[in-house]
Amino acid sequence: LDYRMASVTPQEYVARFCKVGLCNNRMGALVQYLTELSLRDPAFLAYRPSVIAAAAVSIVRETSALPAWTRSLQYHTDMTLADLQGC
C-alpha cells in the first residue's frame, strides 16, 4: 500500500460535467471557482464531491440564461435537479 492515499474533490468532476453541460470557457472558469469556494466551507463536507460539482454547473448554466439541468446532464451524472437542491 505504501500508505498513498488521496481524497476525491469536486475538481475531479468539473471537466466532465462541464463538457456534458456544454459550458464555454467563461462558464467553466465560474464552475471551477464555485467548487473551489466549497472546499473552504466545512458545511459542504455533508455533500458528495460529485454533487457539489453538479450543483456548480447547474448554477452557472442558470445564471447564463440556459436551462439549469438537461437530460444529458441527468443521464451522465445520474442526478436530477432535485438531488442538487440542498447543495
PDB file of N, CA, C and O in Angstrom, residues 4-81:
ATOM      1  N   ARG A   4      -0.255   5.466   0.415  1.00  0.00           N
ATOM      2  CA  ARG A   4      -0.572   6.556  -0.512  1.00  0.00           C
ATOM      3  C   ARG A   4      -2.081   6.706  -0.572  1.00  0.00           C
ATOM      4  O   ARG A   4      -2.774   5.856  -1.110  1.00  0.00           O
ATOM      5  N   MET A   5      -2.553   7.790  -0.033  1.00  0.00           N
ATOM      6  CA  MET A   5      -3.998   7.999  -0.001  1.00  0.00           C
ATOM      7  C   MET A   5      -4.306   9.384  -0.551  1.00  0.00           C
ATOM      8  O   MET A   5      -3.527  10.317  -0.392  1.00  0.00           O
ATOM      9  N   ALA A   6      -5.422   9.481  -1.177  1.00  0.00           N
ATOM     10  CA  ALA A   6      -5.870  10.772  -1.698  1.00  0.00           C
ATOM     11  C   ALA A   6      -7.380  10.843  -1.539  1.00  0.00           C
ATOM     12  O   ALA A   6      -8.070   9.835  -1.500  1.00  0.00           O
ATOM     13  N   SER A   7      -7.860  12.048  -1.450  1.00  0.00           N
ATOM     14  CA  SER A   7      -9.306  12.207  -1.350  1.00  0.00           C
ATOM     15  C   SER A   7      -9.831  12.769  -2.669  1.00  0.00           C
ATOM     16  O   SER A   7      -9.143  13.472  -3.382  1.00  0.00           O
ATOM     17  N   VAL A   8     -11.051  12.441  -2.953  1.00  0.00           N
ATOM     18  CA  VAL A   8     -11.698  12.924  -4.163  1.00  0.00           C
ATOM     19  C   VAL A   8     -12.260  14.309  -3.877  1.00  0.00           C
ATOM     20  O   VAL A   8     -12.865  14.542  -2.831  1.00  0.00           O
ATOM     21  N   THR A   9     -12.048  15.232  -4.791  1.00  0.00           N
ATOM     22  CA  THR A   9     -12.578  16.585  -4.645  1.00  0.00           C
ATOM     23  C   THR A   9     -13.537  16.873  -5.799  1.00  0.00           C
ATOM     24  O   THR A   9     -13.526  16.156  -6.805  1.00  0.00           O
ATOM     25  N   PRO A  10     -14.337  17.921  -5.673  1.00  0.00           N
ATOM     26  CA  PRO A  10     -15.247  18.272  -6.770  1.00  0.00           C
ATOM     27  C   PRO A  10     -14.507  18.565  -8.075  1.00  0.00           C
ATOM     28  O   PRO A  10     -15.054  18.367  -9.153  1.00  0.00           O
ATOM     29  N   GLN A  11     -13.257  19.016  -7.979  1.00  0.00           N
ATOM     30  CA  GLN A  11     -12.490  19.369  -9.183  1.00  0.00           C
ATOM     31  C   GLN A  11     -12.363  18.181 -10.139  1.00  0.00           C
ATOM     32  O   GLN A  11     -12.239  18.373 -11.343  1.00  0.00           O
ATOM     33  N   GLU A  12     -12.393  16.992  -9.613  1.00  0.00           N
ATOM     34  CA  GLU A  12     -12.240  15.813 -10.460  1.00  0.00           C
ATOM     35  C   GLU A  12     -13.461  15.565 -11.339  1.00  0.00           C
ATOM     36  O   GLU A  12     -13.384  14.832 -12.310  1.00  0.00           O
ATOM     37  N   TYR A  13     -14.574  16.190 -11.013  1.00  0.00           N
ATOM     38  CA  TYR A  13     -15.802  16.039 -11.796  1.00  0.00           C
ATOM     39  C   TYR A  13     -16.071  17.234 -12.710  1.00  0.00           C
ATOM     40  O   TYR A  13     -16.879  17.141 -13.621  1.00  0.00           O
ATOM     41  N   VAL A  14     -15.425  18.348 -12.448  1.00  0.00           N
ATOM     42  CA  VAL A  14     -15.723  19.592 -13.151  1.00  0.00           C
ATOM     43  C   VAL A  14     -15.562  19.463 -14.663  1.00  0.00           C
ATOM     44  O   VAL A  14     -16.457  19.838 -15.419  1.00  0.00           O
ATOM     45  N   ALA A  15     -14.453  18.948 -15.125  1.00  0.00           N
ATOM     46  CA  ALA A  15     -14.210  18.881 -16.579  1.00  0.00           C
ATOM     47  C   ALA A  15     -15.272  18.042 -17.281  1.00  0.00           C
ATOM     48  O   ALA A  15     -15.808  18.447 -18.320  1.00  0.00           O
ATOM     49  N   ARG A  16     -15.584  16.901 -16.725  1.00  0.00           N
ATOM     50  CA  ARG A  16     -16.574  16.022 -17.355  1.00  0.00           C
ATOM     51  C   ARG A  16     -17.957  16.653 -17.352  1.00  0.00           C
ATOM     52  O   ARG A  16     -18.660  16.667 -18.356  1.00  0.00           O
ATOM     53  N   PHE A  17     -18.369  17.195 -16.215  1.00  0.00           N
ATOM     54  CA  PHE A  17     -19.693  17.780 -16.120  1.00  0.00           C
ATOM     55  C   PHE A  17     -19.809  19.029 -16.992  1.00  0.00           C
ATOM     56  O   PHE A  17     -20.861  19.288 -17.567  1.00  0.00           O
ATOM     57  N   CYS A  18     -18.744  19.806 -17.091  1.00  0.00           N
ATOM     58  CA  CYS A  18     -18.760  20.987 -17.965  1.00  0.00           C
ATOM     59  C   CYS A  18     -18.864  20.567 -19.431  1.00  0.00           C
ATOM     60  O   CYS A  18     -19.559  21.213 -20.208  1.00  0.00           O
ATOM     61  N   LYS A  19     -18.189  19.512 -19.790  1.00  0.00           N
ATOM     62  CA  LYS A  19     -18.266  19.034 -21.173  1.00  0.00           C
ATOM     63  C   LYS A  19     -19.688  18.589 -21.503  1.00  0.00           C
ATOM     64  O   LYS A  19     -20.243  18.948 -22.533  1.00  0.00           O
ATOM     65  N   VAL A  20     -20.272  17.823 -20.615  1.00  0.00           N
ATOM     66  CA  VAL A  20     -21.643  17.349 -20.827  1.00  0.00           C
ATOM     67  C   VAL A  20     -22.619  18.522 -20.797  1.00  0.00           C
ATOM     68  O   VAL A  20     -23.584  18.557 -21.558  1.00  0.00           O
ATOM     69  N   GLY A  21     -22.362  19.511 -19.937  1.00  0.00           N
ATOM     70  CA  GLY A  21     -23.239  20.667 -19.810  1.00  0.00           C
ATOM     71  C   GLY A  21     -22.998  21.744 -20.847  1.00  0.00           C
ATOM     72  O   GLY A  21     -23.602  22.809 -20.785  1.00  0.00           O
ATOM     73  N   LEU A  22     -22.107  21.468 -21.800  1.00  0.00           N
ATOM     74  CA  LEU A  22     -21.807  22.413 -22.888  1.00  0.00           C
ATOM     75  C   LEU A  22     -21.396  23.787 -22.367  1.00  0.00           C
ATOM     76  O   LEU A  22     -21.857  24.830 -22.848  1.00  0.00           O
ATOM     77  N   CYS A  23     -20.506  23.795 -21.396  1.00  0.00           N
ATOM     78  CA  CYS A  23     -20.016  25.046 -20.822  1.00  0.00           C
ATOM     79  C   CYS A  23     -18.911  25.628 -21.707  1.00  0.00           C
ATOM     80  O   CYS A  23     -18.029  24.887 -22.147  1.00  0.00           O
ATOM     81  N   ASN A  24     -18.957  26.936 -21.921  1.00  0.00           N
ATOM     82  CA  ASN A  24     -17.852  27.584 -22.626  1.00  0.00           C
ATOM     83  C   ASN A  24     -16.738  27.862 -21.619  1.00  0.00           C
ATOM     84  O   ASN A  24     -16.859  27.517 -20.438  1.00  0.00           O
ATOM     85  N   ASN A  25     -15.660  28.510 -22.046  1.00  0.00           N
ATOM     86  CA  ASN A  25     -14.518  28.738 -21.153  1.00  0.00           C
ATOM     87  C   ASN A  25     -14.886  29.591 -19.945  1.00  0.00           C
ATOM     88  O   ASN A  25     -14.442  29.319 -18.826  1.00  0.00           O
ATOM     89  N   ARG A  26     -15.689  30.628 -20.163  1.00  0.00           N
ATOM     90  CA  ARG A  26     -16.089  31.500 -19.055  1.00  0.00           C
ATOM     91  C   ARG A  26     -16.923  30.720 -18.048  1.00  0.00           C
ATOM     92  O   ARG A  26     -16.715  30.819 -16.836  1.00  0.00           O
ATOM     93  N   MET A  27     -17.851  29.938 -18.552  1.00  0.00           N
ATOM     94  CA  MET A  27     -18.697  29.144 -17.659  1.00  0.00           C
ATOM     95  C   MET A  27     -17.861  28.126 -16.899  1.00  0.00           C
ATOM     96  O   MET A  27     -18.066  27.910 -15.699  1.00  0.00           O
ATOM     97  N   GLY A  28     -16.916  27.494 -17.577  1.00  0.00           N
ATOM     98  CA  GLY A  28     -16.043  26.520 -16.918  1.00  0.00           C
ATOM     99  C   GLY A  28     -15.231  27.153 -15.801  1.00  0.00           C
ATOM    100  O   GLY A  28     -15.047  26.555 -14.740  1.00  0.00           O
ATOM    101  N   ALA A  29     -14.752  28.380 -16.035  1.00  0.00           N
ATOM    102  CA  ALA A  29     -13.990  29.082 -15.002  1.00  0.00           C
ATOM    103  C   ALA A  29     -14.876  29.390 -13.796  1.00  0.00           C
ATOM    104  O   ALA A  29     -14.431  29.285 -12.646  1.00  0.00           O
ATOM    105  N   LEU A  30     -16.130  29.761 -14.040  1.00  0.00           N
ATOM    106  CA  LEU A  30     -17.046  30.028 -12.933  1.00  0.00           C
ATOM    107  C   LEU A  30     -17.374  28.760 -12.145  1.00  0.00           C
ATOM    108  O   LEU A  30     -17.453  28.789 -10.911  1.00  0.00           O
ATOM    109  N   VAL A  31     -17.553  27.657 -12.845  1.00  0.00           N
ATOM    110  CA  VAL A  31     -17.800  26.380 -12.169  1.00  0.00           C
ATOM    111  C   VAL A  31     -16.593  26.019 -11.303  1.00  0.00           C
ATOM    112  O   VAL A  31     -16.738  25.626 -10.139  1.00  0.00           O
ATOM    113  N   GLN A  32     -15.407  26.189 -11.859  1.00  0.00           N
ATOM    114  CA  GLN A  32     -14.171  25.913 -11.112  1.00  0.00           C
ATOM    115  C   GLN A  32     -14.105  26.788  -9.860  1.00  0.00           C
ATOM    116  O   GLN A  32     -13.778  26.311  -8.774  1.00  0.00           O
ATOM    117  N   TYR A  33     -14.431  28.059 -10.003  1.00  0.00           N
ATOM    118  CA  TYR A  33     -14.394  28.996  -8.878  1.00  0.00           C
ATOM    119  C   TYR A  33     -15.379  28.588  -7.781  1.00  0.00           C
ATOM    120  O   TYR A  33     -15.035  28.575  -6.595  1.00  0.00           O
ATOM    121  N   LEU A  34     -16.597  28.242  -8.173  1.00  0.00           N
ATOM    122  CA  LEU A  34     -17.595  27.838  -7.180  1.00  0.00           C
ATOM    123  C   LEU A  34     -17.175  26.575  -6.439  1.00  0.00           C
ATOM    124  O   LEU A  34     -17.374  26.469  -5.220  1.00  0.00           O
ATOM    125  N   THR A  35     -16.615  25.619  -7.157  1.00  0.00           N
ATOM    126  CA  THR A  35     -16.190  24.389  -6.485  1.00  0.00           C
ATOM    127  C   THR A  35     -15.001  24.655  -5.564  1.00  0.00           C
ATOM    128  O   THR A  35     -14.897  24.046  -4.498  1.00  0.00           O
ATOM    129  N   GLU A  36     -14.121  25.579  -5.946  1.00  0.00           N
ATOM    130  CA  GLU A  36     -13.008  25.935  -5.064  1.00  0.00           C
ATOM    131  C   GLU A  36     -13.511  26.617  -3.790  1.00  0.00           C
ATOM    132  O   GLU A  36     -12.984  26.374  -2.704  1.00  0.00           O
ATOM    133  N   LEU A  37     -14.535  27.447  -3.930  1.00  0.00           N
ATOM    134  CA  LEU A  37     -15.116  28.070  -2.737  1.00  0.00           C
ATOM    135  C   LEU A  37     -15.697  27.030  -1.788  1.00  0.00           C
ATOM    136  O   LEU A  37     -15.622  27.183  -0.564  1.00  0.00           O
ATOM    137  N   SER A  38     -16.268  25.977  -2.343  1.00  0.00           N
ATOM    138  CA  SER A  38     -16.866  24.941  -1.497  1.00  0.00           C
ATOM    139  C   SER A  38     -15.818  24.209  -0.658  1.00  0.00           C
ATOM    140  O   SER A  38     -16.133  23.688   0.407  1.00  0.00           O
ATOM    141  N   LEU A  39     -14.584  24.181  -1.129  1.00  0.00           N
ATOM    142  CA  LEU A  39     -13.523  23.500  -0.380  1.00  0.00           C
ATOM    143  C   LEU A  39     -13.171  24.244   0.903  1.00  0.00           C
ATOM    144  O   LEU A  39     -12.629  23.656   1.834  1.00  0.00           O
ATOM    145  N   ARG A  40     -13.487  25.521   0.956  1.00  0.00           N
ATOM    146  CA  ARG A  40     -13.150  26.338   2.121  1.00  0.00           C
ATOM    147  C   ARG A  40     -14.237  26.348   3.188  1.00  0.00           C
ATOM    148  O   ARG A  40     -14.018  26.832   4.292  1.00  0.00           O
ATOM    149  N   ASP A  41     -15.402  25.831   2.858  1.00  0.00           N
ATOM    150  CA  ASP A  41     -16.540  25.887   3.776  1.00  0.00           C
ATOM    151  C   ASP A  41     -16.859  24.496   4.318  1.00  0.00           C
ATOM    152  O   ASP A  41     -17.241  23.609   3.568  1.00  0.00           O
ATOM    153  N   PRO A  42     -16.722  24.296   5.618  1.00  0.00           N
ATOM    154  CA  PRO A  42     -16.973  22.974   6.197  1.00  0.00           C
ATOM    155  C   PRO A  42     -18.406  22.475   6.002  1.00  0.00           C
ATOM    156  O   PRO A  42     -18.654  21.277   6.052  1.00  0.00           O
ATOM    157  N   ALA A  43     -19.342  23.353   5.751  1.00  0.00           N
ATOM    158  CA  ALA A  43     -20.731  22.931   5.546  1.00  0.00           C
ATOM    159  C   ALA A  43     -20.869  22.015   4.330  1.00  0.00           C
ATOM    160  O   ALA A  43     -21.768  21.176   4.279  1.00  0.00           O
ATOM    161  N   PHE A  44     -19.962  22.149   3.370  1.00  0.00           N
ATOM    162  CA  PHE A  44     -20.041  21.339   2.158  1.00  0.00           C
ATOM    163  C   PHE A  44     -19.507  19.916   2.354  1.00  0.00           C
ATOM    164  O   PHE A  44     -19.613  19.091   1.457  1.00  0.00           O
ATOM    165  N   LEU A  45     -18.955  19.630   3.516  1.00  0.00           N
ATOM    166  CA  LEU A  45     -18.486  18.269   3.792  1.00  0.00           C
ATOM    167  C   LEU A  45     -19.642  17.278   3.833  1.00  0.00           C
ATOM    168  O   LEU A  45     -19.444  16.078   3.711  1.00  0.00           O
ATOM    169  N   ALA A  46     -20.847  17.783   3.983  1.00  0.00           N
ATOM    170  CA  ALA A  46     -22.032  16.921   4.030  1.00  0.00           C
ATOM    171  C   ALA A  46     -22.427  16.409   2.646  1.00  0.00           C
ATOM    172  O   ALA A  46     -23.254  15.513   2.536  1.00  0.00           O
ATOM    173  N   TYR A  47     -21.841  16.968   1.597  1.00  0.00           N
ATOM    174  CA  TYR A  47     -22.216  16.605   0.227  1.00  0.00           C
ATOM    175  C   TYR A  47     -21.098  15.857  -0.471  1.00  0.00           C
ATOM    176  O   TYR A  47     -19.917  16.113  -0.230  1.00  0.00           O
ATOM    177  N   ARG A  48     -21.494  14.936  -1.343  1.00  0.00           N
ATOM    178  CA  ARG A  48     -20.508  14.217  -2.152  1.00  0.00           C
ATOM    179  C   ARG A  48     -19.853  15.203  -3.119  1.00  0.00           C
ATOM    180  O   ARG A  48     -20.502  16.135  -3.604  1.00  0.00           O
ATOM    181  N   PRO A  49     -18.584  15.004  -3.448  1.00  0.00           N
ATOM    182  CA  PRO A  49     -17.902  15.894  -4.390  1.00  0.00           C
ATOM    183  C   PRO A  49     -18.603  15.991  -5.741  1.00  0.00           C
ATOM    184  O   PRO A  49     -18.656  17.064  -6.345  1.00  0.00           O
ATOM    185  N   SER A  50     -19.179  14.893  -6.203  1.00  0.00           N
ATOM    186  CA  SER A  50     -19.881  14.926  -7.489  1.00  0.00           C
ATOM    187  C   SER A  50     -21.121  15.814  -7.423  1.00  0.00           C
ATOM    188  O   SER A  50     -21.457  16.503  -8.393  1.00  0.00           O
ATOM    189  N   VAL A  51     -21.798  15.843  -6.289  1.00  0.00           N
ATOM    190  CA  VAL A  51     -22.987  16.682  -6.118  1.00  0.00           C
ATOM    191  C   VAL A  51     -22.584  18.163  -6.113  1.00  0.00           C
ATOM    192  O   VAL A  51     -23.260  18.998  -6.715  1.00  0.00           O
ATOM    193  N   ILE A  52     -21.486  18.481  -5.467  1.00  0.00           N
ATOM    194  CA  ILE A  52     -21.002  19.860  -5.435  1.00  0.00           C
ATOM    195  C   ILE A  52     -20.669  20.337  -6.845  1.00  0.00           C
ATOM    196  O   ILE A  52     -21.063  21.433  -7.253  1.00  0.00           O
ATOM    197  N   ALA A  53     -19.968  19.521  -7.598  1.00  0.00           N
ATOM    198  CA  ALA A  53     -19.614  19.893  -8.971  1.00  0.00           C
ATOM    199  C   ALA A  53     -20.853  20.037  -9.843  1.00  0.00           C
ATOM    200  O   ALA A  53     -20.974  20.988 -10.624  1.00  0.00           O
ATOM    201  N   ALA A  54     -21.791  19.123  -9.705  1.00  0.00           N
ATOM    202  CA  ALA A  54     -23.023  19.190 -10.491  1.00  0.00           C
ATOM    203  C   ALA A  54     -23.837  20.426 -10.121  1.00  0.00           C
ATOM    204  O   ALA A  54     -24.403  21.091 -11.002  1.00  0.00           O
ATOM    205  N   ALA A  55     -23.906  20.753  -8.847  1.00  0.00           N
ATOM    206  CA  ALA A  55     -24.639  21.938  -8.407  1.00  0.00           C
ATOM    207  C   ALA A  55     -23.996  23.203  -8.968  1.00  0.00           C
ATOM    208  O   ALA A  55     -24.699  24.130  -9.400  1.00  0.00           O
ATOM    209  N   ALA A  56     -22.676  23.243  -8.992  1.00  0.00           N
ATOM    210  CA  ALA A  56     -21.977  24.407  -9.554  1.00  0.00           C
ATOM    211  C   ALA A  56     -22.292  24.556 -11.040  1.00  0.00           C
ATOM    212  O   ALA A  56     -22.537  25.667 -11.518  1.00  0.00           O
ATOM    213  N   VAL A  57     -22.320  23.453 -11.771  1.00  0.00           N
ATOM    214  CA  VAL A  57     -22.660  23.504 -13.192  1.00  0.00           C
ATOM    215  C   VAL A  57     -24.088  24.020 -13.366  1.00  0.00           C
ATOM    216  O   VAL A  57     -24.344  24.880 -14.221  1.00  0.00           O
ATOM    217  N   SER A  58     -25.011  23.540 -12.559  1.00  0.00           N
ATOM    218  CA  SER A  58     -26.407  23.976 -12.710  1.00  0.00           C
ATOM    219  C   SER A  58     -26.564  25.462 -12.383  1.00  0.00           C
ATOM    220  O   SER A  58     -27.316  26.172 -13.057  1.00  0.00           O
ATOM    221  N   ILE A  59     -25.862  25.953 -11.375  1.00  0.00           N
ATOM    222  CA  ILE A  59     -25.931  27.374 -11.016  1.00  0.00           C
ATOM    223  C   ILE A  59     -25.393  28.236 -12.152  1.00  0.00           C
ATOM    224  O   ILE A  59     -25.999  29.234 -12.543  1.00  0.00           O
ATOM    225  N   VAL A  60     -24.247  27.847 -12.690  1.00  0.00           N
ATOM    226  CA  VAL A  60     -23.637  28.630 -13.767  1.00  0.00           C
ATOM    227  C   VAL A  60     -24.505  28.594 -15.024  1.00  0.00           C
ATOM    228  O   VAL A  60     -24.684  29.613 -15.685  1.00  0.00           O
ATOM    229  N   ARG A  61     -25.070  27.438 -15.342  1.00  0.00           N
ATOM    230  CA  ARG A  61     -25.945  27.357 -16.506  1.00  0.00           C
ATOM    231  C   ARG A  61     -27.166  28.256 -16.329  1.00  0.00           C
ATOM    232  O   ARG A  61     -27.557  28.977 -17.239  1.00  0.00           O
ATOM    233  N   GLU A  62     -27.748  28.228 -15.152  1.00  0.00           N
ATOM    234  CA  GLU A  62     -28.949  29.031 -14.906  1.00  0.00           C
ATOM    235  C   GLU A  62     -28.651  30.529 -14.971  1.00  0.00           C
ATOM    236  O   GLU A  62     -29.428  31.302 -15.520  1.00  0.00           O
ATOM    237  N   THR A  63     -27.513  30.948 -14.421  1.00  0.00           N
ATOM    238  CA  THR A  63     -27.155  32.367 -14.468  1.00  0.00           C
ATOM    239  C   THR A  63     -26.702  32.793 -15.863  1.00  0.00           C
ATOM    240  O   THR A  63     -26.591  33.989 -16.126  1.00  0.00           O
ATOM    241  N   SER A  64     -26.463  31.843 -16.751  1.00  0.00           N
ATOM    242  CA  SER A  64     -26.092  32.140 -18.136  1.00  0.00           C
ATOM    243  C   SER A  64     -27.297  32.052 -19.064  1.00  0.00           C
ATOM    244  O   SER A  64     -27.137  31.906 -20.278  1.00  0.00           O
ATOM    245  N   ALA A  65     -28.481  32.085 -18.503  1.00  0.00           N
ATOM    246  CA  ALA A  65     -29.744  32.046 -19.257  1.00  0.00           C
ATOM    247  C   ALA A  65     -29.923  30.738 -20.030  1.00  0.00           C
ATOM    248  O   ALA A  65     -30.522  30.718 -21.098  1.00  0.00           O
ATOM    249  N   LEU A  66     -29.392  29.664 -19.491  1.00  0.00           N
ATOM    250  CA  LEU A  66     -29.589  28.328 -20.050  1.00  0.00           C
ATOM    251  C   LEU A  66     -30.415  27.523 -19.058  1.00  0.00           C
ATOM    252  O   LEU A  66     -30.461  27.850 -17.871  1.00  0.00           O
ATOM    253  N   PRO A  67     -31.033  26.446 -19.521  1.00  0.00           N
ATOM    254  CA  PRO A  67     -31.720  25.575 -18.553  1.00  0.00           C
ATOM    255  C   PRO A  67     -30.711  25.056 -17.528  1.00  0.00           C
ATOM    256  O   PRO A  67     -29.602  24.655 -17.891  1.00  0.00           O
ATOM    257  N   ALA A  68     -31.085  25.085 -16.262  1.00  0.00           N
ATOM    258  CA  ALA A  68     -30.157  24.673 -15.202  1.00  0.00           C
ATOM    259  C   ALA A  68     -29.707  23.223 -15.361  1.00  0.00           C
ATOM    260  O   ALA A  68     -28.552  22.890 -15.093  1.00  0.00           O
ATOM    261  N   TRP A  69     -30.588  22.363 -15.828  1.00  0.00           N
ATOM    262  CA  TRP A  69     -30.281  20.931 -15.903  1.00  0.00           C
ATOM    263  C   TRP A  69     -30.897  20.370 -17.171  1.00  0.00           C
ATOM    264  O   TRP A  69     -32.005  20.734 -17.543  1.00  0.00           O
ATOM    265  N   THR A  70     -30.188  19.478 -17.825  1.00  0.00           N
ATOM    266  CA  THR A  70     -30.670  18.886 -19.071  1.00  0.00           C
ATOM    267  C   THR A  70     -30.761  17.371 -18.918  1.00  0.00           C
ATOM    268  O   THR A  70     -30.220  16.791 -17.971  1.00  0.00           O
ATOM    269  N   ARG A  71     -31.413  16.756 -19.866  1.00  0.00           N
ATOM    270  CA  ARG A  71     -31.494  15.286 -19.847  1.00  0.00           C
ATOM    271  C   ARG A  71     -30.105  14.667 -19.979  1.00  0.00           C
ATOM    272  O   ARG A  71     -29.813  13.633 -19.383  1.00  0.00           O
ATOM    273  N   SER A  72     -29.259  15.295 -20.769  1.00  0.00           N
ATOM    274  CA  SER A  72     -27.896  14.788 -20.941  1.00  0.00           C
ATOM    275  C   SER A  72     -27.132  14.836 -19.618  1.00  0.00           C
ATOM    276  O   SER A  72     -26.442  13.876 -19.249  1.00  0.00           O
ATOM    277  N   LEU A  73     -27.246  15.943 -18.892  1.00  0.00           N
ATOM    278  CA  LEU A  73     -26.596  16.030 -17.581  1.00  0.00           C
ATOM    279  C   LEU A  73     -27.178  15.001 -16.623  1.00  0.00           C
ATOM    280  O   LEU A  73     -26.437  14.367 -15.864  1.00  0.00           O
ATOM    281  N   GLN A  74     -28.477  14.831 -16.670  1.00  0.00           N
ATOM    282  CA  GLN A  74     -29.109  13.843 -15.792  1.00  0.00           C
ATOM    283  C   GLN A  74     -28.601  12.444 -16.111  1.00  0.00           C
ATOM    284  O   GLN A  74     -28.303  11.665 -15.203  1.00  0.00           O
ATOM    285  N   TYR A  75     -28.470  12.128 -17.387  1.00  0.00           N
ATOM    286  CA  TYR A  75     -28.005  10.805 -17.791  1.00  0.00           C
ATOM    287  C   TYR A  75     -26.556  10.564 -17.354  1.00  0.00           C
ATOM    288  O   TYR A  75     -26.239   9.519 -16.794  1.00  0.00           O
ATOM    289  N   HIS A  76     -25.686  11.535 -17.603  1.00  0.00           N
ATOM    290  CA  HIS A  76     -24.256  11.344 -17.332  1.00  0.00           C
ATOM    291  C   HIS A  76     -23.885  11.473 -15.859  1.00  0.00           C
ATOM    292  O   HIS A  76     -22.859  10.928 -15.436  1.00  0.00           O
ATOM    293  N   THR A  77     -24.680  12.196 -15.090  1.00  0.00           N
ATOM    294  CA  THR A  77     -24.365  12.347 -13.666  1.00  0.00           C
ATOM    295  C   THR A  77     -25.193  11.423 -12.787  1.00  0.00           C
ATOM    296  O   THR A  77     -24.875  11.250 -11.619  1.00  0.00           O
ATOM    297  N   ASP A  78     -26.264  10.898 -13.343  1.00  0.00           N
ATOM    298  CA  ASP A  78     -27.216  10.069 -12.596  1.00  0.00           C
ATOM    299  C   ASP A  78     -27.823  10.862 -11.437  1.00  0.00           C
ATOM    300  O   ASP A  78     -28.072  10.327 -10.363  1.00  0.00           O
ATOM    301  N   MET A  79     -28.025  12.178 -11.687  1.00  0.00           N
ATOM    302  CA  MET A  79     -28.637  13.059 -10.691  1.00  0.00           C
ATOM    303  C   MET A  79     -29.720  13.890 -11.352  1.00  0.00           C
ATOM    304  O   MET A  79     -29.622  14.217 -12.530  1.00  0.00           O
ATOM    305  N   THR A  80     -30.735  14.223 -10.571  1.00  0.00           N
ATOM    306  CA  THR A  80     -31.769  15.132 -11.050  1.00  0.00           C
ATOM    307  C   THR A  80     -31.527  16.493 -10.406  1.00  0.00           C
ATOM    308  O   THR A  80     -30.747  16.614  -9.452  1.00  0.00           O
ATOM    309  N   LEU A  81     -32.225  17.485 -10.900  1.00  0.00           N
ATOM    310  CA  LEU A  81     -32.103  18.817 -10.308  1.00  0.00           C
ATOM    311  C   LEU A  81     -32.555  18.804  -8.849  1.00  0.00           C
ATOM    312  O   LEU A  81     -31.975  19.504  -8.011  1.00  0.00           O
TER     313      LEU A  81
END
